[in-house]
Amino acid sequence: MAAWLVDAYHERYPSKSGRKHGRSKVQQVLQLHHHITPYQVAIVVSSSSSPSSNTSSSGNELRYISEHLEKDLKKAGLSVFNASHHGGSLDAHCKR
C-alpha cells in the first residue's frame, strides 16, 4: 500500500501564465491508479454562493439530472460518488 501511495504522489507546478497571475504555489496531487480508486465517476453539481440557490428550479433540475445519471452509471457497473447526496463541497470531501 505504501508503494502505491508513494507512486501516486505528484507535485504539480504552476504554468508560466499562472505565475503571472500570482498563483505560484505548488499543488500536491494524489493520483491513484484506476484499479484501486474507490470511485470511477464523481458527479459534482456546482452551485452559486447564495444559500437559496439549492431551492431554485435550475438547482432542482441539476439534482434530478445528476440522480438519473448516477442511476444509469451504476446500472453500467461503475462506482459513482454523487456529492449532492453528502452535502458540502467536493473540496471538503477530499480533505476529509
Short mmCIF file of N, CA and C in Angstrom, two decimals:
data_model
loop_
_atom_site.label_atom_id
_atom_site.label_comp_id
_atom_site.label_asym_id
_atom_site.label_seq_id
_atom_site.Cartn_x
_atom_site.Cartn_y
_atom_site.Cartn_z
N MET A 1 0.83 -1.19 0.00
CA MET A 1 0.00 0.00 0.00
C MET A 1 0.87 1.25 0.00
N ALA A 2 1.93 1.22 0.79
CA ALA A 2 2.82 2.39 0.85
C ALA A 2 3.44 2.68 -0.51
N ALA A 3 3.80 1.63 -1.25
CA ALA A 3 4.38 1.83 -2.58
C ALA A 3 3.38 2.48 -3.52
N TRP A 4 2.11 2.09 -3.45
CA TRP A 4 1.07 2.71 -4.28
C TRP A 4 0.91 4.19 -3.95
N LEU A 5 0.91 4.51 -2.66
CA LEU A 5 0.75 5.90 -2.25
C LEU A 5 1.94 6.76 -2.68
N VAL A 6 3.15 6.23 -2.53
CA VAL A 6 4.34 6.97 -2.95
C VAL A 6 4.32 7.18 -4.46
N ASP A 7 3.93 6.14 -5.20
CA ASP A 7 3.86 6.25 -6.66
C ASP A 7 2.78 7.23 -7.11
N ALA A 8 1.71 7.36 -6.34
CA ALA A 8 0.58 8.22 -6.71
C ALA A 8 0.82 9.69 -6.39
N TYR A 9 1.79 9.98 -5.53
CA TYR A 9 2.04 11.36 -5.11
C TYR A 9 2.78 12.13 -6.20
N HIS A 10 2.25 13.29 -6.55
CA HIS A 10 2.88 14.17 -7.54
C HIS A 10 2.80 15.60 -7.05
N GLU A 11 3.74 16.39 -7.50
CA GLU A 11 3.68 17.83 -7.25
C GLU A 11 3.43 18.50 -8.58
N ARG A 12 2.38 19.29 -8.63
CA ARG A 12 2.01 19.99 -9.87
C ARG A 12 2.49 21.43 -9.75
N TYR A 13 3.38 21.79 -10.64
CA TYR A 13 3.93 23.15 -10.64
C TYR A 13 3.07 24.04 -11.54
N PRO A 14 2.88 25.28 -11.15
CA PRO A 14 2.05 26.17 -11.96
C PRO A 14 2.73 26.49 -13.29
N SER A 15 1.91 26.74 -14.29
CA SER A 15 2.44 27.14 -15.59
C SER A 15 2.96 28.57 -15.51
N LYS A 16 3.67 28.96 -16.54
CA LYS A 16 4.21 30.32 -16.55
C LYS A 16 3.10 31.35 -16.52
N SER A 17 1.97 31.06 -17.17
CA SER A 17 0.85 32.01 -17.16
C SER A 17 0.24 32.11 -15.76
N GLY A 18 0.26 31.03 -14.99
CA GLY A 18 -0.25 31.05 -13.63
C GLY A 18 0.61 31.89 -12.71
N ARG A 19 1.92 31.90 -12.97
CA ARG A 19 2.82 32.70 -12.15
C ARG A 19 2.58 34.19 -12.35
N LYS A 20 2.16 34.55 -13.55
CA LYS A 20 1.90 35.96 -13.83
C LYS A 20 0.69 36.46 -13.04
N HIS A 21 -0.22 35.56 -12.73
CA HIS A 21 -1.44 35.94 -12.01
C HIS A 21 -1.31 35.72 -10.50
N GLY A 22 -0.10 35.47 -10.02
CA GLY A 22 0.12 35.35 -8.59
C GLY A 22 -0.17 33.96 -8.03
N ARG A 23 -0.33 32.96 -8.89
CA ARG A 23 -0.59 31.59 -8.41
C ARG A 23 0.67 30.75 -8.57
N SER A 24 1.67 30.99 -7.75
CA SER A 24 2.93 30.28 -7.89
C SER A 24 3.07 29.15 -6.88
N LYS A 25 2.01 28.80 -6.19
CA LYS A 25 2.05 27.76 -5.18
C LYS A 25 2.03 26.37 -5.83
N VAL A 26 2.89 25.49 -5.36
CA VAL A 26 2.95 24.12 -5.86
C VAL A 26 1.78 23.34 -5.27
N GLN A 27 1.07 22.60 -6.11
CA GLN A 27 -0.06 21.79 -5.65
C GLN A 27 0.39 20.36 -5.42
N GLN A 28 -0.04 19.78 -4.31
CA GLN A 28 0.23 18.37 -4.04
C GLN A 28 -0.96 17.57 -4.52
N VAL A 29 -0.70 16.58 -5.37
CA VAL A 29 -1.77 15.82 -6.00
C VAL A 29 -1.57 14.34 -5.73
N LEU A 30 -2.65 13.65 -5.41
CA LEU A 30 -2.61 12.20 -5.23
C LEU A 30 -3.41 11.59 -6.37
N GLN A 31 -2.71 10.99 -7.33
CA GLN A 31 -3.36 10.37 -8.48
C GLN A 31 -3.25 8.86 -8.34
N LEU A 32 -4.27 8.26 -7.74
CA LEU A 32 -4.28 6.82 -7.53
C LEU A 32 -4.50 6.08 -8.85
N HIS A 33 -3.93 4.90 -8.94
CA HIS A 33 -4.14 4.06 -10.11
C HIS A 33 -5.62 3.72 -10.21
N HIS A 34 -6.16 3.64 -11.42
CA HIS A 34 -7.60 3.46 -11.59
C HIS A 34 -8.10 2.12 -11.05
N HIS A 35 -7.24 1.15 -10.83
CA HIS A 35 -7.70 -0.13 -10.27
C HIS A 35 -7.91 -0.08 -8.76
N ILE A 36 -7.36 0.92 -8.09
CA ILE A 36 -7.51 0.98 -6.63
C ILE A 36 -8.29 2.20 -6.15
N THR A 37 -8.81 2.99 -7.08
CA THR A 37 -9.59 4.15 -6.67
C THR A 37 -10.95 3.71 -6.15
N PRO A 38 -11.49 4.39 -5.15
CA PRO A 38 -12.79 3.97 -4.60
C PRO A 38 -13.96 4.26 -5.54
N TYR A 39 -13.83 5.27 -6.38
CA TYR A 39 -14.91 5.63 -7.31
C TYR A 39 -14.34 5.80 -8.70
N GLN A 40 -15.10 5.41 -9.69
CA GLN A 40 -14.69 5.60 -11.07
C GLN A 40 -15.24 6.90 -11.63
N VAL A 41 -16.37 7.37 -11.09
CA VAL A 41 -17.00 8.59 -11.57
C VAL A 41 -17.45 9.42 -10.37
N ALA A 42 -17.23 10.73 -10.43
CA ALA A 42 -17.73 11.64 -9.41
C ALA A 42 -18.68 12.62 -10.08
N ILE A 43 -19.85 12.78 -9.49
CA ILE A 43 -20.83 13.73 -10.00
C ILE A 43 -20.89 14.89 -9.01
N VAL A 44 -20.50 16.06 -9.49
CA VAL A 44 -20.48 17.24 -8.65
C VAL A 44 -21.27 18.32 -9.35
N VAL A 45 -22.32 18.79 -8.70
CA VAL A 45 -23.15 19.85 -9.26
C VAL A 45 -22.70 21.14 -8.60
N SER A 46 -22.20 22.04 -9.41
CA SER A 46 -21.72 23.31 -8.90
C SER A 46 -22.91 24.22 -8.61
N SER A 47 -22.88 24.82 -7.45
CA SER A 47 -23.96 25.77 -7.10
C SER A 47 -23.34 27.13 -6.87
N SER A 48 -24.16 28.16 -6.98
CA SER A 48 -23.66 29.51 -6.74
C SER A 48 -23.44 29.71 -5.25
N SER A 49 -22.87 30.81 -4.89
CA SER A 49 -22.52 31.06 -3.49
C SER A 49 -23.72 31.39 -2.61
N SER A 50 -24.88 31.66 -3.23
CA SER A 50 -26.03 32.01 -2.40
C SER A 50 -26.70 30.76 -1.85
N PRO A 51 -27.07 30.76 -0.57
CA PRO A 51 -27.68 29.57 0.02
C PRO A 51 -29.05 29.24 -0.55
N SER A 52 -29.73 30.20 -1.14
CA SER A 52 -31.06 29.95 -1.69
C SER A 52 -31.01 29.28 -3.05
N SER A 53 -29.80 29.08 -3.60
CA SER A 53 -29.68 28.50 -4.94
C SER A 53 -30.13 27.05 -4.96
N ASN A 54 -30.08 26.35 -3.82
CA ASN A 54 -30.49 24.95 -3.78
C ASN A 54 -32.00 24.79 -3.99
N THR A 55 -32.76 25.82 -3.71
CA THR A 55 -34.21 25.72 -3.87
C THR A 55 -34.67 26.25 -5.22
N SER A 56 -33.75 26.75 -6.02
CA SER A 56 -34.13 27.29 -7.33
C SER A 56 -34.50 26.15 -8.27
N SER A 57 -35.27 26.49 -9.31
CA SER A 57 -35.69 25.46 -10.26
C SER A 57 -34.50 24.88 -11.00
N SER A 58 -33.49 25.69 -11.34
CA SER A 58 -32.33 25.15 -12.03
C SER A 58 -31.54 24.21 -11.12
N GLY A 59 -31.47 24.52 -9.83
CA GLY A 59 -30.80 23.63 -8.88
C GLY A 59 -31.52 22.30 -8.76
N ASN A 60 -32.86 22.33 -8.76
CA ASN A 60 -33.64 21.10 -8.71
C ASN A 60 -33.47 20.29 -9.98
N GLU A 61 -33.41 20.97 -11.13
CA GLU A 61 -33.21 20.28 -12.40
C GLU A 61 -31.85 19.59 -12.42
N LEU A 62 -30.82 20.28 -11.95
CA LEU A 62 -29.48 19.68 -11.93
C LEU A 62 -29.43 18.48 -10.99
N ARG A 63 -30.10 18.58 -9.86
CA ARG A 63 -30.14 17.45 -8.91
C ARG A 63 -30.86 16.26 -9.54
N TYR A 64 -31.95 16.53 -10.23
CA TYR A 64 -32.72 15.48 -10.90
C TYR A 64 -31.85 14.79 -11.97
N ILE A 65 -31.15 15.60 -12.76
CA ILE A 65 -30.29 15.04 -13.80
C ILE A 65 -29.15 14.23 -13.19
N SER A 66 -28.53 14.75 -12.12
CA SER A 66 -27.41 14.04 -11.50
C SER A 66 -27.86 12.70 -10.90
N GLU A 67 -29.08 12.66 -10.34
CA GLU A 67 -29.58 11.40 -9.77
C GLU A 67 -29.84 10.37 -10.87
N HIS A 68 -30.38 10.79 -11.99
CA HIS A 68 -30.62 9.87 -13.09
C HIS A 68 -29.30 9.41 -13.74
N LEU A 69 -28.36 10.32 -13.84
CA LEU A 69 -27.05 9.97 -14.36
C LEU A 69 -26.38 8.95 -13.45
N GLU A 70 -26.47 9.17 -12.15
CA GLU A 70 -25.90 8.24 -11.18
C GLU A 70 -26.53 6.85 -11.33
N LYS A 71 -27.85 6.82 -11.44
CA LYS A 71 -28.56 5.55 -11.57
C LYS A 71 -28.12 4.79 -12.83
N ASP A 72 -28.00 5.51 -13.96
CA ASP A 72 -27.59 4.88 -15.21
C ASP A 72 -26.15 4.38 -15.15
N LEU A 73 -25.27 5.16 -14.53
CA LEU A 73 -23.87 4.74 -14.42
C LEU A 73 -23.73 3.52 -13.52
N LYS A 74 -24.50 3.47 -12.44
CA LYS A 74 -24.45 2.31 -11.56
C LYS A 74 -24.98 1.06 -12.26
N LYS A 75 -26.02 1.23 -13.10
CA LYS A 75 -26.52 0.10 -13.88
C LYS A 75 -25.45 -0.44 -14.82
N ALA A 76 -24.58 0.47 -15.30
CA ALA A 76 -23.49 0.08 -16.21
C ALA A 76 -22.32 -0.56 -15.46
N GLY A 77 -22.41 -0.62 -14.13
CA GLY A 77 -21.37 -1.28 -13.34
C GLY A 77 -20.25 -0.38 -12.87
N LEU A 78 -20.44 0.92 -12.92
CA LEU A 78 -19.42 1.85 -12.45
C LEU A 78 -19.70 2.26 -11.01
N SER A 79 -18.63 2.48 -10.24
CA SER A 79 -18.80 3.00 -8.88
C SER A 79 -18.88 4.52 -8.97
N VAL A 80 -19.92 5.09 -8.36
CA VAL A 80 -20.23 6.51 -8.53
C VAL A 80 -20.29 7.20 -7.17
N PHE A 81 -19.67 8.39 -7.11
CA PHE A 81 -19.78 9.26 -5.94
C PHE A 81 -20.60 10.47 -6.36
N ASN A 82 -21.77 10.63 -5.76
CA ASN A 82 -22.62 11.79 -6.06
C ASN A 82 -22.52 12.73 -4.87
N ALA A 83 -21.82 13.83 -5.04
CA ALA A 83 -21.56 14.77 -3.94
C ALA A 83 -22.83 15.41 -3.41
N SER A 84 -23.88 15.49 -4.22
CA SER A 84 -25.11 16.13 -3.75
C SER A 84 -25.80 15.31 -2.67
N HIS A 85 -25.49 14.03 -2.56
CA HIS A 85 -26.08 13.20 -1.51
C HIS A 85 -25.39 13.38 -0.17
N HIS A 86 -24.20 13.96 -0.18
CA HIS A 86 -23.39 14.03 1.02
C HIS A 86 -23.26 15.44 1.59
N GLY A 87 -23.78 16.44 0.91
CA GLY A 87 -23.69 17.81 1.39
C GLY A 87 -22.27 18.33 1.35
N GLY A 88 -22.11 19.60 1.41
CA GLY A 88 -20.79 20.20 1.39
C GLY A 88 -20.19 20.19 -0.01
N SER A 89 -19.01 20.71 -0.12
CA SER A 89 -18.35 20.80 -1.41
C SER A 89 -17.46 19.58 -1.64
N LEU A 90 -17.09 19.36 -2.89
CA LEU A 90 -16.18 18.26 -3.21
C LEU A 90 -14.84 18.48 -2.54
N ASP A 91 -14.39 19.72 -2.45
CA ASP A 91 -13.13 20.03 -1.80
C ASP A 91 -13.14 19.59 -0.34
N ALA A 92 -14.26 19.83 0.34
CA ALA A 92 -14.39 19.42 1.75
C ALA A 92 -14.34 17.90 1.89
N HIS A 93 -14.98 17.19 0.95
CA HIS A 93 -14.95 15.73 0.98
C HIS A 93 -13.54 15.20 0.76
N CYS A 94 -12.82 15.80 -0.16
CA CYS A 94 -11.46 15.35 -0.45
C CYS A 94 -10.54 15.60 0.74
N LYS A 95 -10.74 16.70 1.43
CA LYS A 95 -9.91 16.99 2.60
C LYS A 95 -10.17 16.01 3.72
N ARG A 96 -11.44 15.56 3.86
CA ARG A 96 -11.77 14.57 4.88
C ARG A 96 -11.10 13.26 4.56
#
